Amino acid sequence: MHDTKQIQVTRSSMPDFEEYMEEIRPIWESHWLTNMGPKHRALQEALLEYLGVEQLELFTNGHMAIELTLQALELEGEVLTTPFTFASTTHAIVRNRLDPVFCDIDPVTFTLDPGKLEERITDRTCAILPVHVYGNICDTDGIEAIARKHGLKVVYDACHTFGETVDGKGAGTFGDVSCFSFHATKVFNTIEGGAACFREERLAKKLYELKDFGIHGPEEVSAVGANAKMNEFCAAMGLCNLRHVDREIEKRKRADERYRSHLEGIPGLQLNAVQPGVRSNYGYFPVIFDPEVFGADRDQVFEALAEQGIMARKYFYPLTSAFSAFSGKYDPAETPVALEVSRRVLTLPMFADLHMEDVDRICEIVLGCSR
Ligand SMILES: *Cc1c(COP(=O)(O)O)cnc(C)c1O
């Protein structure tokens, strides 16, 4: 019985049906479905407070938050970034007609290694786009020192860090802009959604207009914007989920601890490092397999789990620099650490309602591969 149950890598957090119905009831009275209505405003206010940021603009998804942020900053030239990320990060650069320049990552946090940035800076470099991978906070001091020295903008892909704090400071307070995703698979979701967080007031108006076709006034369109507005139903979902997100993170923490109780200290396995001063959101449970030491490689573990109906994920694999979309324009071998991690990493199922017995069973299968 137990063995036939499928376990996905993630499972979306949802409020009670009645709670959501109550939240969307006013929409039936107002007929205001989208275009920055009351739910949109309420969620924006609630998130400013929860995330502890000065300014926040909502978007239809995390990707458009990043893409339109790069447009709003009026960048030109090359952007230093990591290939160890989701397609979105690199696509946001390329879709803005900017050139990604891939730099290598730190083998412990899997985030951009500041020591690898300066050698790739040219007179065309305009910005750095780092990613807080698996909720691991980048070396923000190191990155921002280089940015200041060379006059570069810094936009963080903070899609993995919802609700995290660093020494009590919100994870969305770093750089010129930090972008979050509220996709269904993330720690906090609005079904689809995202936000850009920043300080500069001027950016707020610009991003607001860019997500609405660049419409500046009833008779003026002053920029070539997109349609990236969050609708009222998604905002309502966010308002509900936000009420429960701390408890959801607490439940994820218990799953994280259970995984660690089985996998910590096993030769050939590297787990996500615990960063001092960081309140984690336990969004992912990545494991790096060293096949020589562990006795099985990542793909063998992936297959063994799949045979038992457990859907782990090769995340991130392949590197974005290896995507066929770029037809060999970039060389993944230029970032050897990222390349190796992408070949060895497997993220195990992680969500708030994951049962402890399932964590036990997953670990038993993983550890069984080494024999
Ligand atoms: C989810 C994610 C995105 C994109 O967010 P969407 O809301 O799905 O558009 C971008 N970068 C990273 C690292 C992500 O995990």
Coordinates of C-alpha atoms in Angstrom, one line a residue, residues 53-301:
V53 CA 11.3 46.2 2.5
E54 CA 10.8 49.9 1.6
Q55 CA 9.2 49.6 -1.8
L56 CA 7.5 46.6 -3.5
E57 CA 5.8 46.2 -6.8
L58 CA 3.7 43.1 -7.5
F59 CA 3.9 41.1 -10.8
T60 CA 2.1 38.3 -12.6
N61 CA 5.1 36.1 -11.9
G62 CA 8.7 36.2 -10.7
H63 CA 10.1 36.1 -14.1
M64 CA 8.4 39.3 -15.2
A65 CA 9.6 41.0 -12.0
I66 CA 13.2 40.2 -13.0
E67 CA 12.7 40.9 -16.7
L68 CA 11.0 44.3 -16.2
T69 CA 13.4 45.3 -13.5
L70 CA 16.3 44.9 -15.9
Q71 CA 14.3 47.0 -18.4
A72 CA 13.5 49.7 -15.8
L73 CA 17.2 50.0 -14.9
E74 CA 17.9 50.9 -18.6
L75 CA 20.9 48.6 -18.8
E76 CA 23.1 48.0 -21.8
G77 CA 25.9 45.5 -22.4
E78 CA 27.0 42.6 -20.2
V79 CA 25.5 41.2 -17.0
L80 CA 27.6 39.0 -14.7
T81 CA 25.5 36.1 -13.6
T82 CA 25.4 32.4 -12.6
P83 CA 24.5 29.5 -14.9
F84 CA 23.4 27.5 -11.8
T85 CA 19.8 28.7 -11.8
F86 CA 16.4 28.4 -13.3
A87 CA 15.9 29.3 -16.9
S88 CA 14.1 32.5 -15.9
T89 CA 17.3 34.3 -14.6
T90 CA 19.2 33.9 -17.8
H91 CA 16.2 34.4 -20.1
A92 CA 15.4 37.7 -18.3
I93 CA 18.9 39.0 -19.4
V94 CA 18.7 37.7 -22.9
R95 CA 15.2 38.9 -23.5
N96 CA 16.4 42.4 -22.6
R97 CA 19.0 42.2 -25.4
L98 CA 21.7 42.0 -22.7
D99 CA 24.6 39.5 -22.8
P100 CA 24.9 37.1 -19.9
V101 CA 28.5 36.5 -18.7
F102 CA 28.6 33.3 -16.7
C103 CA 30.7 33.3 -13.5
D104 CA 31.4 30.3 -11.3
I105 CA 29.7 29.5 -7.9
D106 CA 30.8 28.7 -4.4
P107 CA 30.8 24.9 -3.8
V108 CA 29.2 25.3 -0.4
T109 CA 26.4 27.9 -0.9
F110 CA 26.0 27.3 -4.7
T111 CA 25.8 31.1 -5.1
L112 CA 28.0 33.4 -7.2
D113 CA 31.6 33.4 -6.0
P114 CA 32.6 37.1 -5.7
G115 CA 36.2 36.0 -6.3
K116 CA 35.3 34.9 -9.8
L117 CA 33.5 38.2 -10.8
E118 CA 36.3 40.7 -11.3
E119 CA 38.2 38.8 -13.9
R120 CA 35.0 38.8 -16.1
I121 CA 34.4 42.5 -15.9
T122 CA 34.8 44.5 -19.2
D123 CA 34.0 48.0 -20.2
R124 CA 30.6 46.6 -21.3
T125 CA 29.7 45.2 -17.9
C126 CA 26.6 47.0 -16.5
A127 CA 25.2 44.8 -13.8
I128 CA 25.4 41.7 -11.6
L129 CA 22.5 39.3 -11.4
P130 CA 23.2 36.8 -8.5
V131 CA 20.8 34.1 -7.3
H132 CA 20.2 33.1 -3.6
V133 CA 20.2 29.4 -4.5
Y134 CA 18.0 27.1 -2.3
G135 CA 17.6 30.0 0.0
N136 CA 21.3 30.3 0.6
I137 CA 22.1 34.0 0.9
C138 CA 24.8 35.2 -1.5
D139 CA 28.0 36.8 -0.2
T140 CA 26.2 40.2 -0.5
D141 CA 29.1 42.2 1.0
G142 CA 31.6 40.7 -1.5
I143 CA 29.3 41.1 -4.5
E144 CA 28.3 44.7 -3.6
A145 CA 31.8 45.8 -2.9
I146 CA 32.7 44.8 -6.5
A147 CA 29.6 46.5 -7.8
R148 CA 30.4 49.8 -6.0
K149 CA 34.0 49.7 -7.2
H150 CA 33.0 49.3 -10.8
G151 CA 29.7 51.2 -10.8
L152 CA 27.5 48.2 -11.5
K153 CA 23.8 47.7 -10.6
V154 CA 22.9 44.6 -8.6
V155 CA 19.6 42.8 -9.0
Y156 CA 19.2 39.7 -6.9
D157 CA 17.1 36.8 -8.0
A158 CA 15.6 36.2 -4.5
C159 CA 13.0 33.7 -5.8
H160 CA 14.2 31.1 -3.3
T161 CA 14.3 33.3 -0.2
F162 CA 10.7 34.3 0.7
G163 CA 10.5 35.1 4.4
E164 CA 14.2 34.7 5.1
T165 CA 16.1 37.1 7.2
V166 CA 19.8 37.8 7.5
D167 CA 20.8 39.1 11.0
G168 CA 17.1 40.1 11.3
K169 CA 17.2 42.0 7.9
G170 CA 14.8 40.9 5.2
A171 CA 16.4 38.9 2.4
G172 CA 14.7 41.3 -0.1
T173 CA 16.6 44.4 1.1
F174 CA 19.9 43.7 -0.7
G175 CA 21.2 45.3 -3.9
D176 CA 19.4 47.8 -6.1
V177 CA 16.4 45.4 -6.5
S178 CA 15.5 41.9 -5.2
C179 CA 12.9 39.8 -7.0
F180 CA 10.7 37.2 -5.5
S181 CA 8.5 34.5 -7.1
F182 CA 5.2 33.5 -5.7
H183 CA 4.7 30.5 -8.1
A184 CA 2.6 27.6 -6.9
T185 CA 5.8 25.6 -6.2
K186 CA 7.4 28.2 -3.9
V187 CA 7.3 28.5 -0.1
F188 CA 4.7 31.3 -0.5
N189 CA 2.4 31.3 -3.5
T190 CA -0.2 33.5 -5.1
I191 CA -0.8 30.7 -7.6
E192 CA 1.4 32.6 -10.1
G193 CA 3.0 35.8 -8.9
G194 CA 6.1 37.7 -8.0
A195 CA 7.4 41.0 -6.7
A196 CA 10.3 43.4 -7.0
C197 CA 11.7 45.0 -3.8
F198 CA 13.8 48.1 -3.8
R199 CA 14.4 51.5 -2.1
E200 CA 14.5 54.0 -4.9
E201 CA 11.1 55.7 -5.2
R202 CA 11.5 56.6 -8.9
L203 CA 11.6 52.8 -9.7
A204 CA 8.1 52.2 -8.2
K205 CA 6.4 54.4 -10.8
K206 CA 8.5 53.0 -13.6
L207 CA 7.8 49.3 -12.7
Y208 CA 4.1 50.1 -12.2
E209 CA 3.9 51.5 -15.7
L210 CA 6.1 48.8 -17.3
K211 CA 3.8 46.0 -16.0
D212 CA 0.9 47.9 -17.6
F213 CA 2.2 48.3 -21.2
G214 CA 4.1 51.4 -20.3
I215 CA 0.9 53.4 -19.9
H216 CA 1.8 56.7 -18.3
G217 CA -1.6 58.4 -18.5
P218 CA -4.9 58.1 -20.3
E219 CA -3.4 59.5 -23.5
E220 CA 0.3 58.8 -23.0
V221 CA 2.2 55.5 -23.4
S222 CA 5.8 56.4 -22.5
A223 CA 7.6 53.0 -22.6
V224 CA 7.4 49.7 -24.4
G225 CA 6.1 47.8 -21.4
A226 CA 4.5 44.4 -21.1
N227 CA 1.4 43.0 -19.4
A228 CA 2.6 41.7 -16.1
K229 CA -0.1 42.7 -13.7
M230 CA -1.2 40.5 -10.8
N231 CA -4.9 39.9 -10.9
E232 CA -7.3 40.1 -7.9
F233 CA -7.7 36.3 -7.5
C234 CA -4.0 35.7 -7.2
A235 CA -3.7 38.6 -4.8
A236 CA -6.5 37.1 -2.7
M237 CA -4.7 33.7 -2.7
G238 CA -1.6 35.5 -1.5
L239 CA -3.5 37.3 1.4
C240 CA -4.8 33.9 2.6
N241 CA -1.5 32.0 2.2
L242 CA 0.4 34.8 4.0
R243 CA -1.7 34.2 7.1
H244 CA -0.3 30.7 7.3
V245 CA 3.2 31.0 5.8
D246 CA 5.1 31.0 9.1
R247 CA 3.4 27.8 10.2
E248 CA 4.2 26.3 6.8
I249 CA 7.9 27.2 7.2
E250 CA 7.8 25.6 10.7
K251 CA 6.5 22.4 9.2
R252 CA 9.2 22.4 6.4
K253 CA 11.8 22.9 9.2
R254 CA 10.6 19.6 10.8
A255 CA 11.0 17.8 7.5
D256 CA 14.4 19.3 7.0
E257 CA 15.5 18.2 10.5
R258 CA 14.2 14.7 9.8
Y259 CA 16.1 14.5 6.5
R260 CA 19.3 15.6 8.3
S261 CA 18.8 13.1 11.1
H262 CA 19.2 10.3 8.4
L263 CA 21.6 11.9 5.9
E264 CA 24.0 14.2 7.9
G265 CA 27.5 12.8 8.1
I266 CA 27.1 10.1 5.5
P267 CA 30.3 9.9 3.5
G268 CA 29.8 11.1 -0.1
L269 CA 26.7 13.2 0.7
Q270 CA 26.8 17.0 0.9
L271 CA 23.8 18.7 2.4
N272 CA 22.8 22.4 2.2
A273 CA 25.0 24.4 4.6
V274 CA 23.4 26.1 7.6
Q275 CA 24.3 29.8 7.3
P276 CA 24.9 31.7 10.6
G277 CA 22.5 34.5 11.2
V278 CA 20.1 33.4 8.4
R279 CA 16.5 32.4 9.2
S280 CA 15.9 29.8 6.5
N281 CA 12.6 29.1 4.8
Y282 CA 13.5 25.4 4.2
G283 CA 12.3 25.7 0.6
Y284 CA 14.4 22.9 -0.8
F285 CA 16.4 19.8 0.3
P286 CA 19.3 19.5 -2.1
V287 CA 21.8 16.6 -1.8
I288 CA 25.1 16.5 -3.7
F289 CA 26.3 13.0 -4.4
D290 CA 30.0 12.2 -4.7
P291 CA 29.8 8.9 -6.6
E292 CA 33.3 7.8 -5.8
V293 CA 32.7 8.0 -2.0
F294 CA 28.9 7.3 -1.8
G295 CA 29.0 4.4 -4.2
A296 CA 26.2 5.6 -6.4
D297 CA 25.8 8.7 -8.6
R298 CA 23.0 11.2 -8.7
D299 CA 21.2 9.6 -11.7
Q300 CA 21.2 6.2 -10.0
V301 CA 19.6 7.6 -6.9

